[in-house]
Short mmCIF file of C-alpha atoms in Angstrom, two decimals:
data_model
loop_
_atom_site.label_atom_id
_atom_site.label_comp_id
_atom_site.label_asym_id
_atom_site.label_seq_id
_atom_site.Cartn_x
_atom_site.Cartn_y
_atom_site.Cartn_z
CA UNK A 1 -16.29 11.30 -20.46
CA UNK A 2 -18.18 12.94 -17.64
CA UNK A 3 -20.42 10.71 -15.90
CA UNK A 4 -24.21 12.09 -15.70
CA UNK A 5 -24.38 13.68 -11.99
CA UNK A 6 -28.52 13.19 -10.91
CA UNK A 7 -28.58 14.65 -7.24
CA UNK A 8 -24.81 14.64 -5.54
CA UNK A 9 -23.63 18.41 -4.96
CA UNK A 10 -20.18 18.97 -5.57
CA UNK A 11 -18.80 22.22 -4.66
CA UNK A 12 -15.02 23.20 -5.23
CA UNK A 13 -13.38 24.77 -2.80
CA UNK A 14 -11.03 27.96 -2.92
CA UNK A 15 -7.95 25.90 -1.74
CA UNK A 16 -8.53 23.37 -4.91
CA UNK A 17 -10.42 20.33 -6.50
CA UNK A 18 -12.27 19.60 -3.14
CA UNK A 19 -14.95 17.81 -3.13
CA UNK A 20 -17.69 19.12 -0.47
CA UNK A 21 -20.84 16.19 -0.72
CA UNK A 22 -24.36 17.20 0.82
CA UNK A 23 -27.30 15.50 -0.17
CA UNK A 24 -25.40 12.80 -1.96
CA UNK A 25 -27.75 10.49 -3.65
CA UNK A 26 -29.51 9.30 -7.00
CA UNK A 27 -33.00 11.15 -7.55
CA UNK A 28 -34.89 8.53 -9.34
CA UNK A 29 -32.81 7.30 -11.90
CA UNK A 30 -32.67 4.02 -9.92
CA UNK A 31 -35.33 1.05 -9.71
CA UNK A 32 -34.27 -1.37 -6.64
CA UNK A 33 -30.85 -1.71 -7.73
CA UNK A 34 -28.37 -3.82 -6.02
CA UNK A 35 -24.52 -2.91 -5.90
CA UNK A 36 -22.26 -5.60 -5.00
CA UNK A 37 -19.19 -4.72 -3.34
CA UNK A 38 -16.67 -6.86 -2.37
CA UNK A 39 -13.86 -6.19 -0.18
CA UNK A 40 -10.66 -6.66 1.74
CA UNK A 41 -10.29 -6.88 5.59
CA UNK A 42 -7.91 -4.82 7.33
CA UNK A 43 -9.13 -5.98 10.99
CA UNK A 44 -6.93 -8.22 13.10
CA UNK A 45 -10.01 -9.29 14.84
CA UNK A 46 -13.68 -9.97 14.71
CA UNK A 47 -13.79 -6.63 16.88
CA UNK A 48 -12.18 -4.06 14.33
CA UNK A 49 -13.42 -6.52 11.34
CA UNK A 50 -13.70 -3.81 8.31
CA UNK A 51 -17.01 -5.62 7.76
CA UNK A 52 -18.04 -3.35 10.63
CA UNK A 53 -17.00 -0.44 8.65
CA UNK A 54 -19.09 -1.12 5.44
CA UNK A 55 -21.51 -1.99 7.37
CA UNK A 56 -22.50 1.62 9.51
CA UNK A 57 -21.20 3.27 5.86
CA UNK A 58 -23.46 1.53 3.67
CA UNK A 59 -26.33 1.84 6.34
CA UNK A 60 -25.74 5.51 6.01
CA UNK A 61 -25.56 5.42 2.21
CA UNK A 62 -28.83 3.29 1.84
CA UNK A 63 -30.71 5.83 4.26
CA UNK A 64 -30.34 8.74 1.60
CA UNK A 65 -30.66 6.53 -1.59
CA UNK A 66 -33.97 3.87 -0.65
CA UNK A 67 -33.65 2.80 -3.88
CA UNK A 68 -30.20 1.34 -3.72
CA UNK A 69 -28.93 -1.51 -1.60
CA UNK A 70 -25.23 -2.29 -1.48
CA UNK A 71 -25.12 -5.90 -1.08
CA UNK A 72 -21.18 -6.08 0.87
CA UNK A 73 -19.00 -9.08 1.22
CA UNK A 74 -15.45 -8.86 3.17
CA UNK A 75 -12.69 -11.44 2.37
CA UNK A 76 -9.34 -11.61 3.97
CA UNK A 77 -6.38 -10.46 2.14
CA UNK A 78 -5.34 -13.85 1.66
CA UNK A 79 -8.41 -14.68 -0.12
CA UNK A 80 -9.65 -11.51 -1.63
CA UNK A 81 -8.06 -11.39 -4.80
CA UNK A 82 -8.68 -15.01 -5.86
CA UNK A 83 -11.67 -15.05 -4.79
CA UNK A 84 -12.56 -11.49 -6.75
CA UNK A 85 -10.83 -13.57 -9.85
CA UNK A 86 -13.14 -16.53 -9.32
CA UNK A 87 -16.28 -14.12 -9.90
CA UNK A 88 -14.60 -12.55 -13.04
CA UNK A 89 -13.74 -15.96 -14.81
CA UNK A 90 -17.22 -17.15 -13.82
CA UNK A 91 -18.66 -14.11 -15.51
CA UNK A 92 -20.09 -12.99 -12.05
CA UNK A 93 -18.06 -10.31 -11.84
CA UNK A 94 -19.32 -7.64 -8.58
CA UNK A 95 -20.05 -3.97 -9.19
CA UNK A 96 -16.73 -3.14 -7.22
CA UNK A 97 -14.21 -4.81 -5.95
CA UNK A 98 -11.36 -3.53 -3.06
CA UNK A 99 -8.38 -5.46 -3.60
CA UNK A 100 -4.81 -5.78 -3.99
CA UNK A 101 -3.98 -4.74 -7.90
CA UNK A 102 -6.06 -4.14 -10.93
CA UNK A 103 -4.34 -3.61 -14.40
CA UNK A 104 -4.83 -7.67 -15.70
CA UNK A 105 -8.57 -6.30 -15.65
CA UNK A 106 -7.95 -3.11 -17.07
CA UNK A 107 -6.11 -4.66 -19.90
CA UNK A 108 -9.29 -6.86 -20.42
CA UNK A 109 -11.23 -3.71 -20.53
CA UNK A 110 -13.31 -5.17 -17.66
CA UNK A 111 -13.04 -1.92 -15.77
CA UNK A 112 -15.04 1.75 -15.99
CA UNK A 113 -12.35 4.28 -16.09
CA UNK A 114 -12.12 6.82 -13.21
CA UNK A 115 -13.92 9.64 -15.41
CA UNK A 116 -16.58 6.96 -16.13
CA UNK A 117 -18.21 6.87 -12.22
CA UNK A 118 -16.70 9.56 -10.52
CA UNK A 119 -17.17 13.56 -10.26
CA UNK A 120 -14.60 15.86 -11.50
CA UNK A 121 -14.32 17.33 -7.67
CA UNK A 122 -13.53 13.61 -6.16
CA UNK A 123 -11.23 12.19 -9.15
CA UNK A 124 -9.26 15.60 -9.24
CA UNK A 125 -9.08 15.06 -5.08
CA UNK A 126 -6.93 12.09 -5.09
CA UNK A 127 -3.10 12.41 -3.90
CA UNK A 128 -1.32 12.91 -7.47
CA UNK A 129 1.25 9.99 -6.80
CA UNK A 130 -1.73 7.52 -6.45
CA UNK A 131 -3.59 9.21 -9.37
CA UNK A 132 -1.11 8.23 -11.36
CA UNK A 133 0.03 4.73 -10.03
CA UNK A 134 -3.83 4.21 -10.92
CA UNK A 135 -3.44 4.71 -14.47
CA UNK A 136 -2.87 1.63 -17.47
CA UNK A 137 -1.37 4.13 -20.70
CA UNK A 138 -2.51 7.52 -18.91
CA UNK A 139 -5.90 5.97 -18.20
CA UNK A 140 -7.29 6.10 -14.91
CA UNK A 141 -8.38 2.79 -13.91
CA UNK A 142 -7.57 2.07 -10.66
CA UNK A 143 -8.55 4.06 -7.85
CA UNK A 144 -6.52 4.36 -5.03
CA UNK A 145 -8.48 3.21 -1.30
CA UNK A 146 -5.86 3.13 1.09
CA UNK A 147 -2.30 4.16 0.95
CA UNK A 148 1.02 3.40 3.55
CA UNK A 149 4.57 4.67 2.82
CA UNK A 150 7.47 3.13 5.11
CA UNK A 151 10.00 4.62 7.61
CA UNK A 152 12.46 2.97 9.76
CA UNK A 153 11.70 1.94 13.38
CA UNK A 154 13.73 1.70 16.09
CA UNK A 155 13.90 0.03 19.18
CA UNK A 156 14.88 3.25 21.75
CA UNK A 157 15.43 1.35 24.41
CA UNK A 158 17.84 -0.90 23.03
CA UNK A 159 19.39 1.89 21.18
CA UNK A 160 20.18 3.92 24.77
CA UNK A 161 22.04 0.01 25.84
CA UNK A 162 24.02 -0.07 22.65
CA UNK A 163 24.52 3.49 23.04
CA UNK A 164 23.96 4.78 19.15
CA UNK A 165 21.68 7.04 17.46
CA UNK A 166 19.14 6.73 14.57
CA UNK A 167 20.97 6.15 11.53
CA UNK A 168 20.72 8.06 8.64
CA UNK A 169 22.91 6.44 6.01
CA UNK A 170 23.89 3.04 5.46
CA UNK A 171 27.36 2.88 7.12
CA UNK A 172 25.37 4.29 10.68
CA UNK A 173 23.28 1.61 10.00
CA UNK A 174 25.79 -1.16 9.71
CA UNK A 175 27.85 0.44 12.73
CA UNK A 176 24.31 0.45 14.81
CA UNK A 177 23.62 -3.00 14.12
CA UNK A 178 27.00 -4.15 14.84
CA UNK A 179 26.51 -2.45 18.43
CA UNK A 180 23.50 -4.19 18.68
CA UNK A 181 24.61 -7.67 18.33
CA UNK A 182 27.30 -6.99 20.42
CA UNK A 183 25.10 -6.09 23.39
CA UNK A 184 23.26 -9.38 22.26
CA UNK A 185 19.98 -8.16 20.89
CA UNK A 186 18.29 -11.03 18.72
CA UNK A 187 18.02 -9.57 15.50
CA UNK A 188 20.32 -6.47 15.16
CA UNK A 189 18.45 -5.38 11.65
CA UNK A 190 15.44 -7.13 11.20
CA UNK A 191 15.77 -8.30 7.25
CA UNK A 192 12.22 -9.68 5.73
CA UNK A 193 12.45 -11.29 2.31
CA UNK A 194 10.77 -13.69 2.85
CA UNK A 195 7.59 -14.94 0.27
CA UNK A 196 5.11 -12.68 2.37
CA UNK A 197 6.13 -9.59 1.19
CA UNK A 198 9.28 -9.45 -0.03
CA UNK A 199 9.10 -6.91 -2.83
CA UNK A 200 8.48 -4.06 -0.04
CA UNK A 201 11.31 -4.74 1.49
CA UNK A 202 13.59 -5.39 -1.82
CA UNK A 203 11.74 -2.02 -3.36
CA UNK A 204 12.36 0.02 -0.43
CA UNK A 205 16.10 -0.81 -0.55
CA UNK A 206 16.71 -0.58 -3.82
CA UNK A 207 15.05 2.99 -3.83
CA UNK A 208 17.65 3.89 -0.97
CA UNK A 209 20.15 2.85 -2.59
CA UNK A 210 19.12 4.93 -5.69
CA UNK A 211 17.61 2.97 -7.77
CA UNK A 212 14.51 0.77 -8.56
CA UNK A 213 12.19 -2.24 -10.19
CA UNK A 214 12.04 0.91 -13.41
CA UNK A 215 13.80 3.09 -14.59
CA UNK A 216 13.00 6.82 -15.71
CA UNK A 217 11.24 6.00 -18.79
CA UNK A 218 9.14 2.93 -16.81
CA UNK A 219 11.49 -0.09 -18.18
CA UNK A 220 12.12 -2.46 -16.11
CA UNK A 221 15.92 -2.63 -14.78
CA UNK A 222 15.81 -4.91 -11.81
CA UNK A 223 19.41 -5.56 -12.46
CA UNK A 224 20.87 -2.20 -12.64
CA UNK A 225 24.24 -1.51 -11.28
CA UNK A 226 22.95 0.57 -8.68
CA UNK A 227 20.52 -2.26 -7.79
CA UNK A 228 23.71 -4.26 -8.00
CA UNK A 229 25.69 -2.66 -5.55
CA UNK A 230 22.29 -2.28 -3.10
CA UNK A 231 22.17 -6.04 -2.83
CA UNK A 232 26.13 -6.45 -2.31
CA UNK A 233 26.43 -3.86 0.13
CA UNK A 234 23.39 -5.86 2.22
CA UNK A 235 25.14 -9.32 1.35
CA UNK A 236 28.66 -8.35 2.68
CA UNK A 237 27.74 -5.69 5.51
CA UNK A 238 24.63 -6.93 7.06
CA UNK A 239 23.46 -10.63 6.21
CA UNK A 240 27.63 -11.89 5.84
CA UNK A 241 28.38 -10.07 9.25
CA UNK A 242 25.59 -12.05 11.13
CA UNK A 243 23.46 -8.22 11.74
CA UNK A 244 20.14 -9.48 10.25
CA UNK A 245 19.66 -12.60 13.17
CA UNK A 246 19.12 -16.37 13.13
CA UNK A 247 16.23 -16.50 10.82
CA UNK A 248 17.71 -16.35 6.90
CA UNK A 249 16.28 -12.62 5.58
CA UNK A 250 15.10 -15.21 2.56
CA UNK A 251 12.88 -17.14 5.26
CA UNK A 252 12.02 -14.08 7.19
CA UNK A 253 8.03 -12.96 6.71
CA UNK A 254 7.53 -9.39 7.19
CA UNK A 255 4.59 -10.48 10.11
CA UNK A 256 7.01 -12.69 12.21
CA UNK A 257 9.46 -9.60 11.53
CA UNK A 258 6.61 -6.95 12.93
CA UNK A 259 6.54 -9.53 15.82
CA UNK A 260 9.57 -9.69 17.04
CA UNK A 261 10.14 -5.92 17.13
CA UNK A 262 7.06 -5.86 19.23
CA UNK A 263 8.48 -8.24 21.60
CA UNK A 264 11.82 -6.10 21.50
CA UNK A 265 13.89 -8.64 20.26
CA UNK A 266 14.48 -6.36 16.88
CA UNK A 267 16.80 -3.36 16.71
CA UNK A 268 15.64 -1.60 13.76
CA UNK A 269 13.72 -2.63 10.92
CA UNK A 270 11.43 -0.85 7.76
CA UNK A 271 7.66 -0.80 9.02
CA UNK A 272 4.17 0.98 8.25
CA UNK A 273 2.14 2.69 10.52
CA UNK A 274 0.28 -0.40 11.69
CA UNK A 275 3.19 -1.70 13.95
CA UNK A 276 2.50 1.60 15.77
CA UNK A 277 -0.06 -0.28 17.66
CA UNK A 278 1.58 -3.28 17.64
CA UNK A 279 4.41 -2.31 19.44
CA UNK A 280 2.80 0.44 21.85
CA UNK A 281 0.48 -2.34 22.78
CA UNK A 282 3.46 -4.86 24.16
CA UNK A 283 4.94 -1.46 25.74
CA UNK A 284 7.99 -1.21 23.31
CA UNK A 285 9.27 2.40 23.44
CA UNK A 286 10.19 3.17 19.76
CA UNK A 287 11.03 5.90 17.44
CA UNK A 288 11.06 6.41 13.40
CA UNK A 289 12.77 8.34 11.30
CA UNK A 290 13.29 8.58 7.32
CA UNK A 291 14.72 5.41 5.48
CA UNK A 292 18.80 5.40 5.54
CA UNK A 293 20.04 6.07 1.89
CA UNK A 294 23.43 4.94 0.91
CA UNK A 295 24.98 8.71 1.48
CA UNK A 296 22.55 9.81 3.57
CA UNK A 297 18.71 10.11 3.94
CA UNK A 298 17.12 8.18 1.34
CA UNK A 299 15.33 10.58 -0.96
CA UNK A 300 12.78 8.45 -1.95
CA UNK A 301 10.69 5.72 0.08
CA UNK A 302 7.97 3.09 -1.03
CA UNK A 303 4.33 4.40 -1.35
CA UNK A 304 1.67 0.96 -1.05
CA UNK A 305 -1.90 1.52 -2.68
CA UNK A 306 -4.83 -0.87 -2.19
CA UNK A 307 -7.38 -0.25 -5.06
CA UNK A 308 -11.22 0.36 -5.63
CA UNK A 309 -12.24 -1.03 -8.61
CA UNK A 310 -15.42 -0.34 -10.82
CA UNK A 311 -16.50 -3.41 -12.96
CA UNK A 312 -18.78 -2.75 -16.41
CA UNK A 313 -20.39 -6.10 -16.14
CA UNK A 314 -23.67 -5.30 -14.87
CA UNK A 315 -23.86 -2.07 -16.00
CA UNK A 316 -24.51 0.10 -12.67
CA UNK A 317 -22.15 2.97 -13.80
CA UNK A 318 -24.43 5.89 -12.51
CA UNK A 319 -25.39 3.97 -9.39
CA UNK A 320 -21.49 3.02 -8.88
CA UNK A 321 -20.41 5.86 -9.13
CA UNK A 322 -22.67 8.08 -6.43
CA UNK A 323 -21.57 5.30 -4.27
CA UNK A 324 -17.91 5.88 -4.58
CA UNK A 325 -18.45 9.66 -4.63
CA UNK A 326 -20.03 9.10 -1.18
CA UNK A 327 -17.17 6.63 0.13
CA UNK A 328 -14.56 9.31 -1.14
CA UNK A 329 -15.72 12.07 0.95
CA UNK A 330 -13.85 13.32 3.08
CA UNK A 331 -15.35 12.24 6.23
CA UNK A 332 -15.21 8.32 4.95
CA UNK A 333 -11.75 8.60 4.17
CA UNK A 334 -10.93 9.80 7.36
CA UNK A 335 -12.88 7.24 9.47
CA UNK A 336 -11.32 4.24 7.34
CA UNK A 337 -7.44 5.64 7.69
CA UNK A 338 -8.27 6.36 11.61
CA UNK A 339 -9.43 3.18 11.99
CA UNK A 340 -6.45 1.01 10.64
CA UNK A 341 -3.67 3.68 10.41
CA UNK A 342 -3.51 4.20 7.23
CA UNK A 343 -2.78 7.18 5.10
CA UNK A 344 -5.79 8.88 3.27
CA UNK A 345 -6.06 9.14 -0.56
CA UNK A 346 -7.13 12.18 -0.59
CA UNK A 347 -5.49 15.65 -0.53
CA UNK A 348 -9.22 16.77 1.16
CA UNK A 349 -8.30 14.04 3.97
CA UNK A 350 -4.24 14.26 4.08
CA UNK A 351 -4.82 18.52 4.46
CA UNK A 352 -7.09 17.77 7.79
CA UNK A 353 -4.88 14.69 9.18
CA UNK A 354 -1.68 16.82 8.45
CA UNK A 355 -2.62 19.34 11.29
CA UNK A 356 -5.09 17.08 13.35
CA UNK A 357 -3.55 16.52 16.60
CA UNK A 358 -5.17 13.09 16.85
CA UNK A 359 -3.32 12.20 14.00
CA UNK A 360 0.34 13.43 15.02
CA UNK A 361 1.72 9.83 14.92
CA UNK A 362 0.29 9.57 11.42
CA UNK A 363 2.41 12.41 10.35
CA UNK A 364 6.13 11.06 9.83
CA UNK A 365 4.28 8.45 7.24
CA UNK A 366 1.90 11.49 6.19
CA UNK A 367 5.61 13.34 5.20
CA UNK A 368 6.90 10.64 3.27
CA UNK A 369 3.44 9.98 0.98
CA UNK A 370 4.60 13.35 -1.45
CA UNK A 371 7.90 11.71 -1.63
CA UNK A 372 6.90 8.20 -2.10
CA UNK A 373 7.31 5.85 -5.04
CA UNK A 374 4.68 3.08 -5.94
CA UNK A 375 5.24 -0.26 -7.36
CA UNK A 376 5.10 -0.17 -11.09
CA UNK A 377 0.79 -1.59 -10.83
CA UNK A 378 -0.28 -0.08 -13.93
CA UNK A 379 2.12 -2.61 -16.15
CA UNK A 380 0.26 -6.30 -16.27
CA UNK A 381 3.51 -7.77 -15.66
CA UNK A 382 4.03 -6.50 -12.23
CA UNK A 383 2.31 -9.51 -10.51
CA UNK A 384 4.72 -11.84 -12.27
CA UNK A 385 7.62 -9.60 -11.14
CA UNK A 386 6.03 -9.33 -7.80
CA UNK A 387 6.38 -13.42 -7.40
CA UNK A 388 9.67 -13.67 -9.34
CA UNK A 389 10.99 -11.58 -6.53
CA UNK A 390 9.24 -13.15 -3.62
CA UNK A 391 10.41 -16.14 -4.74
CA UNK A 392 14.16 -15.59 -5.62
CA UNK A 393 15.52 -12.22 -3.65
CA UNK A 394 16.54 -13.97 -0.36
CA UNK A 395 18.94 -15.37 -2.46
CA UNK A 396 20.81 -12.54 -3.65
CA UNK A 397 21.85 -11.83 0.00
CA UNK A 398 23.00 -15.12 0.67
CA UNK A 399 26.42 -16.03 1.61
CA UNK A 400 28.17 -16.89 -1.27
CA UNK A 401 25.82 -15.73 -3.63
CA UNK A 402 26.37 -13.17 -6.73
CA UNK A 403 23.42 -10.40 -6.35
CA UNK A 404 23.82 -9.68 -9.84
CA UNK A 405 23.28 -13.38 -10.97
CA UNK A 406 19.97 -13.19 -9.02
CA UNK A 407 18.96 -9.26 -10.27
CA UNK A 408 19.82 -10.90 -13.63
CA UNK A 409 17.39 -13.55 -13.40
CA UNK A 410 14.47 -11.05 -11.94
CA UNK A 411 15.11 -9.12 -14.74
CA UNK A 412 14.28 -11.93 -17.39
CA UNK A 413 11.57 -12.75 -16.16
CA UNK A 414 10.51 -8.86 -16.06
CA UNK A 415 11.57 -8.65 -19.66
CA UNK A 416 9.44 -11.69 -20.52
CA UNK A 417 6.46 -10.50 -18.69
CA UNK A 418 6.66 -7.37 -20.20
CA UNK A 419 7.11 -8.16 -23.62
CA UNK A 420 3.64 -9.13 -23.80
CA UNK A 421 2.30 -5.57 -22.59
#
């Protein structure tokens, strides 16, 4: 289903499914409608709040369509997605929401599908990996707003003291870290598993070390042997060995992890492209480079999605979706990733940031996006997974502790959750 178009121009380019808006509005159709939107912050500060961004966009927006206010409310990503859950169960659901997962609404058939709101041009302009991590049973639901993949930082100028390179399989990492803590640097390999957000860091590991939360066919094997041996090989060569510092990885948050690397008390740890800043700003000379795998180079490396959402309750589908068609251009897309270093979801957006040369730091995370894997969002399980594994996966690197015991016990409660799909 194509939704009606009444006044947008989309024009496809010759280089593909690129959408080209001028004179994007409704013509009519609309009679003092009000959209509400609400969304997540990605500002650190009242300064680079993303309310300010909504704000000049929507201003824009409104100036082209009089008839159409977008009505905007920002939450913090601590609050967003209860408070987003609030509305629904109150049956004051908003027109859209930004936030952090949407398949438990999809499942409720809560949500327009993608083809519902937006234009051929802007759905088909979406990087393919987040098409598809969008999708509930080859549906389209979700659509993807912001995107990060992860590489591996380290600290140069500890690096030169230790006298060691960038690793680029596990063992170089082990032998790194080991010079590290000899030379007395605070936390060798900076380990976060802690609640905050410790399914990144399990997920990314797991994928270097071959494996996965799924398997090839999208069943969950948490516990797989190669899963096994990822969460061993950590156990005996990094956590047992006294590499990953004086905070247990299982009490380590992935903020007070970002922190300390900033303060260059970290060697090396997994990061996105926001501790960029963080780091340049405290004057920490670092470098990046792709995730060690266990023989080598990882192959594969976490993608991270944020999602737009499109609700059916008050029935605004046409006026929805000229609003997202208009957020999805490529000039919005742009402005939001340059604004919080993020990756664009757009191939429109990632083909002008790829040779930009204001965006040249963006690129090694830019690289990684075509190789990334996503969490498994589209299954309704995943957010009981997710907090299984927040919850438990410090343990499996514990001294003492059996990996696969721990794996094991992710896994039921995957199978469990998942039964129920």
């Amino acid at each position: 289903m194509q939704r009606r178009r009444t006044g947008t121009i989309a024009v496809v380019s010759a280089l593909g499914m690129t959408a080209v808006l001028g004179g994007c509005g409704l013509t009519g159709d609309s009679d003092g409608v009000t959209l509400k939107l609400v969304a997540a912050d990605y500002g650190d500060s009242k300064d680079n709040s993303s309310r300010k961004y909504w704000d000049e966009l929507v201003e824009s927006y409104e100036a082209r369509n009089p008839d159409v206010q977008v009505d905007v409310t920002v939450y913090s990503w601590n609050d967003v997605d209860r408070k987003v859950r609030e509305m629904v169960e109150a049956g004051e659901a908003p027109d859209m929401a930004q936030i952090g997962a949407y398949s438990d609404y999809a499942d409720k058939d809560l949500l327009y599908r993608a083809d519902d709101v937006l234009s051929i041009p802007v759905q088909a302009d979406f990087v393919s990996q987040l098409a598809a991590a969008g999708q509930v049973n080859g549906v389209q639901y979700g659509l993807p707003f912001a995107a990060s993949t992860r590489v591996l930082f380290y600290n140069k100028t500890l690096f030169d003291k230790a006298g060691v390179q960038p690793p680029k399989s596990w063992d170089d990492l082990a032998e790194a870290a080991e010079a590290l803590e000899e030379k007395g640097v605070k936390y060798p390999y900076a380990l976060p598993l802690g609640a905050e957000e410790a399914q990144a860091e399990t997920m990314q590991w797991m994928l270097s070390g071959e494996g996965g939360y799924t398997d090839d066919v999208g069943t969950y094997s948490v516990d797989s042997p190669q899963n096994v041996t990822t969460f061993t090989w950590l156990r005996d060569e990094l956590v047992g060995k006294g590499l990953t510092g004086p905070v247990a990885p299982g009490k380590l948050n992935r903020a007070d992890a970002f922190a300390a690397f900033a303060a260059g008390d970290v060697g090396m740890l997994n990061g996105h492209p926001s501790l960029m800043k963080m780091a340049s700003d405290k004057g920490v000379k670092y470098g990046m480079v792709t995730t060690p795998g266990i023989d080598g180079e990882s192959k594969n490396t976490l993608g991270v999605s944020d999602w737009m959402t499109a609700f059916k309750k008050n029935g605004h589908r046409d006026e929805i979706g000229d609003f997202l068609d208009f957020v999805y251009s490529e000039e919005n897309v742009l402005d939001f990733s340059r604004e919080y270093d993020l990756l664009p979801v757009t191939t429109s957006a990632s083909r002008t940031m790829s040779t930009a040369p204001e965006d040249e730091n963006l690129k090694p995370f830019l690289d990684e996006l075509l190789l990334s894997e996503l969490y498994p969002v589209g299954k309704t399980s995943w957010a009981s997974v997710s907090a299984d594994v927040k919850k438990r996966i410090g343990q499996a690197v514990a001294t003492g502790a059996s990996p696969k015991e721990v794996l094991g016990q992710i896994q039921a409660t995957a199978m469990k959750a998942g039964s129920a799909e």
